[in-house]
CSV table of C-alpha atoms and ligand atoms in Angstrom, one decimal:
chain,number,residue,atom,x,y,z
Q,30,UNK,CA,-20.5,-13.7,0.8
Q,31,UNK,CA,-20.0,-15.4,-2.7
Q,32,UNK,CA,-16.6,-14.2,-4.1
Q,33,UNK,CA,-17.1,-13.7,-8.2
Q,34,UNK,CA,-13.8,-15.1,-10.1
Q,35,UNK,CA,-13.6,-13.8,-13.7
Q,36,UNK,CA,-11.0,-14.9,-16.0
Q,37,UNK,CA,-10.3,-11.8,-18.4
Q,38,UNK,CA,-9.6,-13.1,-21.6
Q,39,UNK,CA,-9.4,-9.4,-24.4
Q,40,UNK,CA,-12.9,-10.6,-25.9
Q,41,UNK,CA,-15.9,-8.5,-25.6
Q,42,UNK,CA,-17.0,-10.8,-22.5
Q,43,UNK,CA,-14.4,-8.7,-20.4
Q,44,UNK,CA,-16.1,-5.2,-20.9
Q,45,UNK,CA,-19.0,-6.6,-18.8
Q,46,UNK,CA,-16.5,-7.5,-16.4
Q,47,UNK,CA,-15.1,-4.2,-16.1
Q,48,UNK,CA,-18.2,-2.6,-15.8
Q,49,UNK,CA,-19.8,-4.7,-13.2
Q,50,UNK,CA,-15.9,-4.3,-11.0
Q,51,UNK,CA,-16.7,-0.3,-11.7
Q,52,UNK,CA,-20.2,-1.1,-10.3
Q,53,UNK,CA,-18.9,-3.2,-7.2
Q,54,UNK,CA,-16.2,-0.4,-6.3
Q,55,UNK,CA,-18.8,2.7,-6.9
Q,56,UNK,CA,-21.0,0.6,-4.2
Q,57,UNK,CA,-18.2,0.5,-1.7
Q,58,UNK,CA,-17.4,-3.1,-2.5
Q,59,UNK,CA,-13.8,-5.3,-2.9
Q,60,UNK,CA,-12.7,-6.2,-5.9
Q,61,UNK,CA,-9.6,-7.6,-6.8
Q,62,UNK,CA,-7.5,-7.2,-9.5
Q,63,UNK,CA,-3.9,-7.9,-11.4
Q,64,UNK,CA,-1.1,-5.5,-11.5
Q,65,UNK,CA,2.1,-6.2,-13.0
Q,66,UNK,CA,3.7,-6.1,-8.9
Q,67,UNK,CA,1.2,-8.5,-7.0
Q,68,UNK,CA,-2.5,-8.6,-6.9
Q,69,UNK,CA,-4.1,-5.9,-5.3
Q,70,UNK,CA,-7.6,-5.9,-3.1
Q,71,UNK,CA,-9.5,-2.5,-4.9
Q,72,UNK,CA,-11.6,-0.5,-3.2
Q,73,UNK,CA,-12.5,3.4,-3.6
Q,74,UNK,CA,-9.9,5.3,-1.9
Q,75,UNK,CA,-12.3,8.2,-1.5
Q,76,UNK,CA,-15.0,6.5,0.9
Q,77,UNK,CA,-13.4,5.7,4.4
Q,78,UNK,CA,-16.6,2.8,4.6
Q,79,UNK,CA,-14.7,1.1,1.9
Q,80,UNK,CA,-11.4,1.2,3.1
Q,81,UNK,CA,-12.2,-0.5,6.3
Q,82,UNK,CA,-13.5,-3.2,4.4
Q,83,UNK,CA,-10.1,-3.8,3.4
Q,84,UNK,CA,-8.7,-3.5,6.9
Q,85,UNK,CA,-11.4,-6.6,7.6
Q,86,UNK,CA,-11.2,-8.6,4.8
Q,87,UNK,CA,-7.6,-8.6,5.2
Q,88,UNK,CA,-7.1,-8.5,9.0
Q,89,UNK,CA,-4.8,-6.2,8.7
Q,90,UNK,CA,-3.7,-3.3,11.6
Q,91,UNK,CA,-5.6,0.1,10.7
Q,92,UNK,CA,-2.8,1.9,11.2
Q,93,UNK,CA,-1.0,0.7,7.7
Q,94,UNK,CA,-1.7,3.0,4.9
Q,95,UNK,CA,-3.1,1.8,1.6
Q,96,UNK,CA,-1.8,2.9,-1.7
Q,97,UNK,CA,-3.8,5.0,-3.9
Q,98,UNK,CA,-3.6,3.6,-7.6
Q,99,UNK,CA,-4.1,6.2,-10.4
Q,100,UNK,CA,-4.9,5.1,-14.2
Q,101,UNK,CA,-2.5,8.1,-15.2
Q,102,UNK,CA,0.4,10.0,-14.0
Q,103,UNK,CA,-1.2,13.3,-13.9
Q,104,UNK,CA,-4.5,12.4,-11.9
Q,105,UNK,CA,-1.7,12.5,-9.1
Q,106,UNK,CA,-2.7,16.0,-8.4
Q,107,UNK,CA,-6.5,14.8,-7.1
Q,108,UNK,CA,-5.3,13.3,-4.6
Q,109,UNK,CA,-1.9,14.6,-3.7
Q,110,UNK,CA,0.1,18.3,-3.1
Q,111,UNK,CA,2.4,17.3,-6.0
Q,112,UNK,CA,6.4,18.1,-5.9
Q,113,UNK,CA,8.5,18.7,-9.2
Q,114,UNK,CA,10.3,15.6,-8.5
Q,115,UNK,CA,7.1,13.3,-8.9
Q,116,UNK,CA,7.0,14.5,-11.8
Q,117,UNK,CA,10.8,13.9,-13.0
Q,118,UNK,CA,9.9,10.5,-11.3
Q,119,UNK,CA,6.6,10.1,-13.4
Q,120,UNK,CA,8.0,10.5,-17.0
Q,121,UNK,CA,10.9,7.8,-16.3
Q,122,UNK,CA,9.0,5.0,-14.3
Q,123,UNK,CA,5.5,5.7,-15.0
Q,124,UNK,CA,3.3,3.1,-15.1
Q,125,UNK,CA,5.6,1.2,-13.6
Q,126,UNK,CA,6.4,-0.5,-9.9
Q,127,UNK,CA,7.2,2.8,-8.1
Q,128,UNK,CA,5.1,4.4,-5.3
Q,129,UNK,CA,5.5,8.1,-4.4
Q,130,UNK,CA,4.4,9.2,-0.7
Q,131,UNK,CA,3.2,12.8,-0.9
Q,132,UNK,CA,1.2,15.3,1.1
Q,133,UNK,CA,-2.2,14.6,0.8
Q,134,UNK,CA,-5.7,16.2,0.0
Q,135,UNK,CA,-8.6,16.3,1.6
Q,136,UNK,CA,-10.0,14.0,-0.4
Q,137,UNK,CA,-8.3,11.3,1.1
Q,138,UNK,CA,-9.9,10.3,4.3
Q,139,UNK,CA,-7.9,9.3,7.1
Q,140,UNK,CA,-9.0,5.5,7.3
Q,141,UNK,CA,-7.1,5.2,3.8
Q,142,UNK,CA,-4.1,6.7,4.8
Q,143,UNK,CA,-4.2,5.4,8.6
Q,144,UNK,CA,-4.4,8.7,9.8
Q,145,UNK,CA,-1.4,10.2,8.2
Q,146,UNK,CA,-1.2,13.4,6.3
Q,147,UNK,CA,0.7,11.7,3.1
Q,148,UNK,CA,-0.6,9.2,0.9
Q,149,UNK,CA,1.1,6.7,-1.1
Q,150,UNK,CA,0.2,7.1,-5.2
Q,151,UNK,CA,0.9,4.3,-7.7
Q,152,UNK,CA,-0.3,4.4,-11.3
Q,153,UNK,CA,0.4,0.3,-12.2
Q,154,UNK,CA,1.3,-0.6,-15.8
Q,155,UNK,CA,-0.8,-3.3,-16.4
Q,156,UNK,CA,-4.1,-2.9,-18.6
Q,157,UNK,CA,-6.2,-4.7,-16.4
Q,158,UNK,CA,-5.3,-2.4,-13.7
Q,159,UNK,CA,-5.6,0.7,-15.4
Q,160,UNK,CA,-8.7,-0.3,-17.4
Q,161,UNK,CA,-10.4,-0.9,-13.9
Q,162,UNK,CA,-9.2,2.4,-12.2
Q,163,UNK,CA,-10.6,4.2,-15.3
Q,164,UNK,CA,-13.8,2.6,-16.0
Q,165,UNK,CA,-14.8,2.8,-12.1
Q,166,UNK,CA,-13.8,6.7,-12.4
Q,167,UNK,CA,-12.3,6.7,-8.8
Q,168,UNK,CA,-9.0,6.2,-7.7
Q,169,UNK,CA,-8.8,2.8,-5.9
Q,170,UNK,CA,-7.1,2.0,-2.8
Q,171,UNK,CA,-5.2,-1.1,-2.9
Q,172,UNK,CA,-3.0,-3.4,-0.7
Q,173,UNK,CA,-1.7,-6.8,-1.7
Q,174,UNK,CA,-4.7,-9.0,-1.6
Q,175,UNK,CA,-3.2,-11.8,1.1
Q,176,UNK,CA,-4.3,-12.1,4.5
Q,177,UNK,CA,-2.4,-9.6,6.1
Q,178,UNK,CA,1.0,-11.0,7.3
Q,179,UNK,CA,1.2,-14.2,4.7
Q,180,UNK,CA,3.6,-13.7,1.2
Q,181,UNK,CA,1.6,-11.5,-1.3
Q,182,UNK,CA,-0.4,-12.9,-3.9
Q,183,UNK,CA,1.1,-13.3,-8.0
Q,184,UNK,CA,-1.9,-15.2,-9.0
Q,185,UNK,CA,-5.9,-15.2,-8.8
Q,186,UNK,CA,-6.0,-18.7,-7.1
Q,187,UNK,CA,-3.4,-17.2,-4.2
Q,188,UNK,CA,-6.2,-14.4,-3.6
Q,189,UNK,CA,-9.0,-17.2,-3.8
Q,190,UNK,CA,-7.1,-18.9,-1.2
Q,191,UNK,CA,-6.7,-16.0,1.3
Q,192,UNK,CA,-9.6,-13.6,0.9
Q,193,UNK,CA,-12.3,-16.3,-0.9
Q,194,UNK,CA,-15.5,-15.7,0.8
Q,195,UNK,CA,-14.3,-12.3,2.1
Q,196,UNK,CA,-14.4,-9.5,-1.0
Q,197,UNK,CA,-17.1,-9.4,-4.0
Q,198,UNK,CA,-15.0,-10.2,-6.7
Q,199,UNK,CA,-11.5,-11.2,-8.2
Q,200,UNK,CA,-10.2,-10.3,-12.1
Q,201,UNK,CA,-7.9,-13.4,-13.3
Q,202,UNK,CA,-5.3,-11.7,-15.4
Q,203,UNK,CA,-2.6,-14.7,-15.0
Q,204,UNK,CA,0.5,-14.6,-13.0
Q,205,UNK,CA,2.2,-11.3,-12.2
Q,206,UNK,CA,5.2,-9.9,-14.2
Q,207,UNK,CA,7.6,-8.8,-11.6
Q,208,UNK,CA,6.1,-10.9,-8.6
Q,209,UNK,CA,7.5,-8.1,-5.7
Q,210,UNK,CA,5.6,-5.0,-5.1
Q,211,UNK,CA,6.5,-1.8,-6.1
Q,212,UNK,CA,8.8,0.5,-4.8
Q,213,UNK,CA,8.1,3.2,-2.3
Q,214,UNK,CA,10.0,6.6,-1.7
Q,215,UNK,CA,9.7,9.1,0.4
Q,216,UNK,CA,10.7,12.6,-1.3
Q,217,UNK,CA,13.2,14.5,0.7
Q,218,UNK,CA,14.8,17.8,0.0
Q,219,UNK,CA,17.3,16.5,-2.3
Q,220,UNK,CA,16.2,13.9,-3.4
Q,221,UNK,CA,14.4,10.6,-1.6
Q,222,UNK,CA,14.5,7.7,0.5
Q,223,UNK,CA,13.4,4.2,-0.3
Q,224,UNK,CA,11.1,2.5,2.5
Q,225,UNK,CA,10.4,-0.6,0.5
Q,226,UNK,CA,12.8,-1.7,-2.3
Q,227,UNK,CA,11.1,-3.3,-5.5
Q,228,UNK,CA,12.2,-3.3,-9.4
Q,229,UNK,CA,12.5,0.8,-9.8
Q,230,UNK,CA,15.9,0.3,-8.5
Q,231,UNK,CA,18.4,3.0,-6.0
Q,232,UNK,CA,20.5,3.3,-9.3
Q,233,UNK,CA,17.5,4.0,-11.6
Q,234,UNK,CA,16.2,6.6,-8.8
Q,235,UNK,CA,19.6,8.2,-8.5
Q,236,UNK,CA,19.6,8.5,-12.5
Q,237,UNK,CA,16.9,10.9,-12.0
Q,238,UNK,CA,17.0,12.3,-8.8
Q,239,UNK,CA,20.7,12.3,-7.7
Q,240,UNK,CA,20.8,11.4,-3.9
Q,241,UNK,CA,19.0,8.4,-3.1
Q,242,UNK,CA,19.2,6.6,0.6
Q,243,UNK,CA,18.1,3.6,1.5
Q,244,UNK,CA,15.8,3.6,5.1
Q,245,UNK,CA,17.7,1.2,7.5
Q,246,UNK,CA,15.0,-1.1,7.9
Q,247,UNK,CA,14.7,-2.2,4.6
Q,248,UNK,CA,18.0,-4.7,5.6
Q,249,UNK,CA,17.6,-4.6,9.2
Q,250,UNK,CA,14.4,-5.5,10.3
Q,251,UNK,CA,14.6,-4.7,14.1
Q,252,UNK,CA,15.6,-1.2,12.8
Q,253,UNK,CA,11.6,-0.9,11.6
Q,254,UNK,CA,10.5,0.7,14.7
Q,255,UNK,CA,12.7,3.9,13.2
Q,256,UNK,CA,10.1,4.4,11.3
Q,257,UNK,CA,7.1,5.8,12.3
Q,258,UNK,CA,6.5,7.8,8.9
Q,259,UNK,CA,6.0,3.7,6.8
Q,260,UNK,CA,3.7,1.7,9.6
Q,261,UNK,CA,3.9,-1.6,7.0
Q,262,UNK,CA,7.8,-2.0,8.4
Q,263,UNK,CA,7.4,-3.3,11.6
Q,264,UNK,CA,4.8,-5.8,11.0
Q,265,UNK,CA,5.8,-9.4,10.0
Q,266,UNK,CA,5.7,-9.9,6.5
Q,267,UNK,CA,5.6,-12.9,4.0
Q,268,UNK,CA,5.9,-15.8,6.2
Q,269,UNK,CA,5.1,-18.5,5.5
Q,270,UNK,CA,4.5,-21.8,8.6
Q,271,UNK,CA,7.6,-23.1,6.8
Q,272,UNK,CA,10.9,-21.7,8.8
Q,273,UNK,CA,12.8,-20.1,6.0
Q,274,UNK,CA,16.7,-20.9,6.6
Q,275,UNK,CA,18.5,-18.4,4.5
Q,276,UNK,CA,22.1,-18.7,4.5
Q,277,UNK,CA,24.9,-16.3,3.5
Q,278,UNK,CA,27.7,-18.5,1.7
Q,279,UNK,CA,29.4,-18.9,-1.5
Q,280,UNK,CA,27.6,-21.0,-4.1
Q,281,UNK,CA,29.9,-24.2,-2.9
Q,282,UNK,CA,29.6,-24.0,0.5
Q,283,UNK,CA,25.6,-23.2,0.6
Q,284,UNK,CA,25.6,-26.6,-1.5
Q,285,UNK,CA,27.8,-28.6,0.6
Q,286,UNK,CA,26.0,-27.2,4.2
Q,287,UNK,CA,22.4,-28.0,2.5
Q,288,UNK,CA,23.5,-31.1,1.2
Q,289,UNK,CA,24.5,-32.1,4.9
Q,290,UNK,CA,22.0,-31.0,6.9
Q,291,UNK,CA,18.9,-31.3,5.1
Q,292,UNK,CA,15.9,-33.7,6.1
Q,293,UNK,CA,12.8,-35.6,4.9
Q,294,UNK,CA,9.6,-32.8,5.1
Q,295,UNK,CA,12.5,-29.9,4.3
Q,296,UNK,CA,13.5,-28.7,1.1
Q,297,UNK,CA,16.1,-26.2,-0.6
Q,298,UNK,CA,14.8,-23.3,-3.5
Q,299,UNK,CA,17.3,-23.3,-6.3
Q,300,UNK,CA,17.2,-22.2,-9.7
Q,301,UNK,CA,16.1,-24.9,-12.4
Q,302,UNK,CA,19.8,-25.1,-13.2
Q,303,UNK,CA,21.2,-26.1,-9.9
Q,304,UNK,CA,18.4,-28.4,-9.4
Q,305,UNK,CA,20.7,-31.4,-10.0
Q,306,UNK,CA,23.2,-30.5,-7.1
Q,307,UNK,CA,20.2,-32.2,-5.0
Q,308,UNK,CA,19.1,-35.2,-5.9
Q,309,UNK,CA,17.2,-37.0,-3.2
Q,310,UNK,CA,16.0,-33.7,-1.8
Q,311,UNK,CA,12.9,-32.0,-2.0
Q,312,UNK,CA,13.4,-29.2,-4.4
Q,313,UNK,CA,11.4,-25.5,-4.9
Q,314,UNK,CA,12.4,-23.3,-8.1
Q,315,UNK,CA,13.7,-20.1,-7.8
Q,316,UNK,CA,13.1,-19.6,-11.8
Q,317,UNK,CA,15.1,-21.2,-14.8
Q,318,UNK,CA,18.6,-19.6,-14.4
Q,319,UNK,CA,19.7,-17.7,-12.1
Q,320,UNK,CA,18.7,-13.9,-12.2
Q,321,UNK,CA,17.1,-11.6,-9.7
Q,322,UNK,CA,14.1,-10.9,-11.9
Q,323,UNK,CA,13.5,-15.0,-12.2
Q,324,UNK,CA,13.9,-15.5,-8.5
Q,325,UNK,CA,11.8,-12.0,-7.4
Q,326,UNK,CA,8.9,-13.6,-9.7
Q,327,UNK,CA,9.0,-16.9,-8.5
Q,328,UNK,CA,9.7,-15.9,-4.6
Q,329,UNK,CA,6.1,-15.7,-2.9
Q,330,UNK,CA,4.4,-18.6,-5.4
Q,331,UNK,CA,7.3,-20.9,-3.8
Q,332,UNK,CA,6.6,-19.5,-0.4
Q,333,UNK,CA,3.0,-20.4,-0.6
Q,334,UNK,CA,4.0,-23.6,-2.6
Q,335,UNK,CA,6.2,-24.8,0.7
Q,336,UNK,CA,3.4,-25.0,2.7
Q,337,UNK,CA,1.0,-26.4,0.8
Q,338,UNK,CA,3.2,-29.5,0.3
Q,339,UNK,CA,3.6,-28.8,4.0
Q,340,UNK,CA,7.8,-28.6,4.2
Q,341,UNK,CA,9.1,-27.7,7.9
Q,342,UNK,CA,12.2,-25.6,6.3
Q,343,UNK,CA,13.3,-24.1,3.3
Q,344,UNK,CA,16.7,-23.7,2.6
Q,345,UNK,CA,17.7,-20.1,0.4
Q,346,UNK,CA,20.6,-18.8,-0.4
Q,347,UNK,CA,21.4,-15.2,1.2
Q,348,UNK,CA,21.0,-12.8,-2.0
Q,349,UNK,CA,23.2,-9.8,-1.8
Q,350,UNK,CA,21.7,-6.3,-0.1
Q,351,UNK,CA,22.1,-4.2,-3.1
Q,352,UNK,CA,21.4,-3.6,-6.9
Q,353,UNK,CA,18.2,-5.2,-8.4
Q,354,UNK,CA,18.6,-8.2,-5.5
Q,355,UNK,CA,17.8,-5.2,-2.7
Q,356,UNK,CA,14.0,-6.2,-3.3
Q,357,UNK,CA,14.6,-10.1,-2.8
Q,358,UNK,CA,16.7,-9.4,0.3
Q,359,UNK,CA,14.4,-7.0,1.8
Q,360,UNK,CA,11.8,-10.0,1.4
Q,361,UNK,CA,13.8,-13.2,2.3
Q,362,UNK,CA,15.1,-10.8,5.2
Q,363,UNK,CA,11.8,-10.6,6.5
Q,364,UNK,CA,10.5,-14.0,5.5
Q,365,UNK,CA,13.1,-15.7,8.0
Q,366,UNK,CA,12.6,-13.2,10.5
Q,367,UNK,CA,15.7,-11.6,10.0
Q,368,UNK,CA,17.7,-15.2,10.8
Q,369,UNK,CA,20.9,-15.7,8.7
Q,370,UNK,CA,23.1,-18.1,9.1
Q,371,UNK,CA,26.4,-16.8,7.9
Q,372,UNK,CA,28.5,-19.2,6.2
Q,373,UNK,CA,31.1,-16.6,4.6
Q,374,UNK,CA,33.6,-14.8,6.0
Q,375,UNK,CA,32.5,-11.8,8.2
Q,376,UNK,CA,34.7,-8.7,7.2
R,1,TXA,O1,3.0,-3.3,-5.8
R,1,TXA,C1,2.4,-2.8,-4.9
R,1,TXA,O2,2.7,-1.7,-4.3
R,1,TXA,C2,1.1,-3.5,-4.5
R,1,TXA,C3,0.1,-3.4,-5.7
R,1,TXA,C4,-1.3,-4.0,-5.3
R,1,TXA,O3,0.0,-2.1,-6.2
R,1,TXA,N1,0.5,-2.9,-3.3
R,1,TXA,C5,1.1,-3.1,-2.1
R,1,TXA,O4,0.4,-2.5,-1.0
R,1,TXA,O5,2.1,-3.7,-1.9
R,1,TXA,P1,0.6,-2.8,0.5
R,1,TXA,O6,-0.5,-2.2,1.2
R,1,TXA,O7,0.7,-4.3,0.6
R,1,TXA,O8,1.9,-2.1,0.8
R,1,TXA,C6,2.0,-0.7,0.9
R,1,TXA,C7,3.2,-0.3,1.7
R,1,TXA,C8,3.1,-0.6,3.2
R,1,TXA,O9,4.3,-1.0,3.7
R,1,TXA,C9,2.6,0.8,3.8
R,1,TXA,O10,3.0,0.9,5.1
R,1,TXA,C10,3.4,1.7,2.8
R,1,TXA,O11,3.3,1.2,1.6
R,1,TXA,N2,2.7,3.0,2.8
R,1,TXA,C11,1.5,3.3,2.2
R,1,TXA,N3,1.1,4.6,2.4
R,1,TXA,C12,2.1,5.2,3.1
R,1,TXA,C13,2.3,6.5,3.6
R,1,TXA,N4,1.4,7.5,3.5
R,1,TXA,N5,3.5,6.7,4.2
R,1,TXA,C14,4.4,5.7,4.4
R,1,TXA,N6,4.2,4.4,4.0
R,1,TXA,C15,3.1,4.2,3.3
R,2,MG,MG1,1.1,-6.1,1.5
């Protein structure tokens, strides 16, 4: 099938744009779309036909859940059995990068939800997103729009590459904002559980909800099989054919240990600023300076970048397992296939 790319642009050309997407995804077809996480693949999340389109398009197991993306907090309750806390959680982070798992209503059928009896809701912040969910008049189910198992996609060209040929049609809204996907909690009695760490931080949940946890596989991998309640843990995530090397070391030593082993066809991913520490080597930036929100947005472009200049390794620092780096560890964790090599002291 020819793919349709459309480059929104805020002139009048985008509302036929919108309303041919609405069109597509009231027919049962993919579109794809911006969010200010990672691109997602669209489809109505209340026709099953639909949803295993996605499962196809992607290649991805049926048995891990798609999020259901709402154009406003409230329109929760359509789809969901909604608790008090969603929303407490709503009026802080909403729009925003956070994901609430919640009973779910029959509207819902099980191929969305891969047979479970909660579904995952979302209501994204960017315009794009939320002028597609509302014009199509449907909640849309959408996972990242990569092939399942490769990094998720932060611009239109990444889903070209992957899913080109596959779905109806992609919306070019430029890169993403954040760059990881959003955060996703599990509601518990006193408060909830992070599955999947992104920029709606433990702290910023604990501001509202008092006890937050973390689930175990979100910094241990081989702990994923835990977790039959969040399918998406246990299957390999954002690798890329590059072997990611990360390594846990103080800022000197991961220089001096890079600097020595390094090869032709390998490369290290720095920030800008660090750049110079490496001159002869093949360098990938991890964002001007060095900040988590630089490095979270530049994380999967440099993945995808690595193998299209075809590097054998990439060399990344170890970021540490908390605070706003929890998302980029969850991700490099998984990206390396839970390898470290451990440089620092071990307490
Ligand atoms: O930022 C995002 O969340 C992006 C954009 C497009 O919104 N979407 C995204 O979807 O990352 P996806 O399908 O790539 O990841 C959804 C994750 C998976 O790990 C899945 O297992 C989990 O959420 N999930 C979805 N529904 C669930 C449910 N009912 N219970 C437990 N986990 C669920
Ligand atoms: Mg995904």
């Amino acid at each position: 099938m020819e793919t349709e790319l459309y480059t929104l642009d805020d002139t009048e050309t985008d509302d036929a744009v919108f309303a041919r997407a609405a069109a597509l995804l009231r027919a049962g077809e993919l579109v794809a779309f911006p969010t200010e996480t990672v691109y997602g693949l669209g489809a109505s999340a209340l026709d099953a036909d639909a949803a295993r389109r996605i499962y196809e398009a992607k290649g991805r197991p049926s048995d891990n859940p798609l999020i259901v993306h709402i154009a406003d907090p409230a329109e929760a309750d359509a789809v969901a059995y909604v608790p008090y806390a969603y929303r407490r959680l709503a009026a802080r982070f909403m729009p925003g990068p956070l994901t609430v798992i919640m009973p779910k209503r029959a509207c819902i059928p099980d191929g969305v939800t891969g047979g479970l009896d909660t579904v995952a809701v979302r209501c994204p912040s960017h315009p794009a997103a939320r002028r597609l969910i509302e014009t199509a008049e449907l909640p849309i189910a959408a996972p990242s729009a990569n092939r399942s198992g490769s990094p998720s996609p932060t611009t239109a060209q990444h889903v070209l590459r992957d899913l080109g040929g596959r779905i109806r049609m992609i919306l070019d809204g430029g890169p993403c904002e954040i760059g990881l996907e959003s955060t996703v909690i599990r509601l518990t009695e006193s408060g909830c559980e992070i599955l999947r760490p992104g920029a709606v931080t433990e702290r910023m949940l604990a501001d509202v909800l008092g006890e937050v946890t973390v689930a175990r596989a979100v910094t241990d991998p081989g702990a994923a099989g835990e977790h039959p309640q969040s399918p998406g843990m246990k299957y390999k995530h954002y690798a890329p054919a590059a072997q990611v090397v990360l390594i846990d070391a103080v800022p000197t030593l991961f220089t001096e240990y890079v600097r020595a082993v390094i090869r032709p066809g390998e490369a290290v991913a720095v920030p800008d600023d660090e750049a110079a520490l490496y001159d002869g080597c093949s360098v990938l930036s991890l964002g001007q300076t060095h900040s988590a929100a630089e490095a979270s947005h530049a994380l999967f472009s440099l993945l995808r970048e690595a193998d299209i200049r075809g590097y054998s390794r990439l060399y990344i620092a170890l970021p540490p397992p908390t605070g706003e780096y929890l998302a980029l560890y969850n991700r490099l964790i998984r990206a390396a296939g839970g390898r470290v090599v451990r440089l620092n002291p071990q307490p």
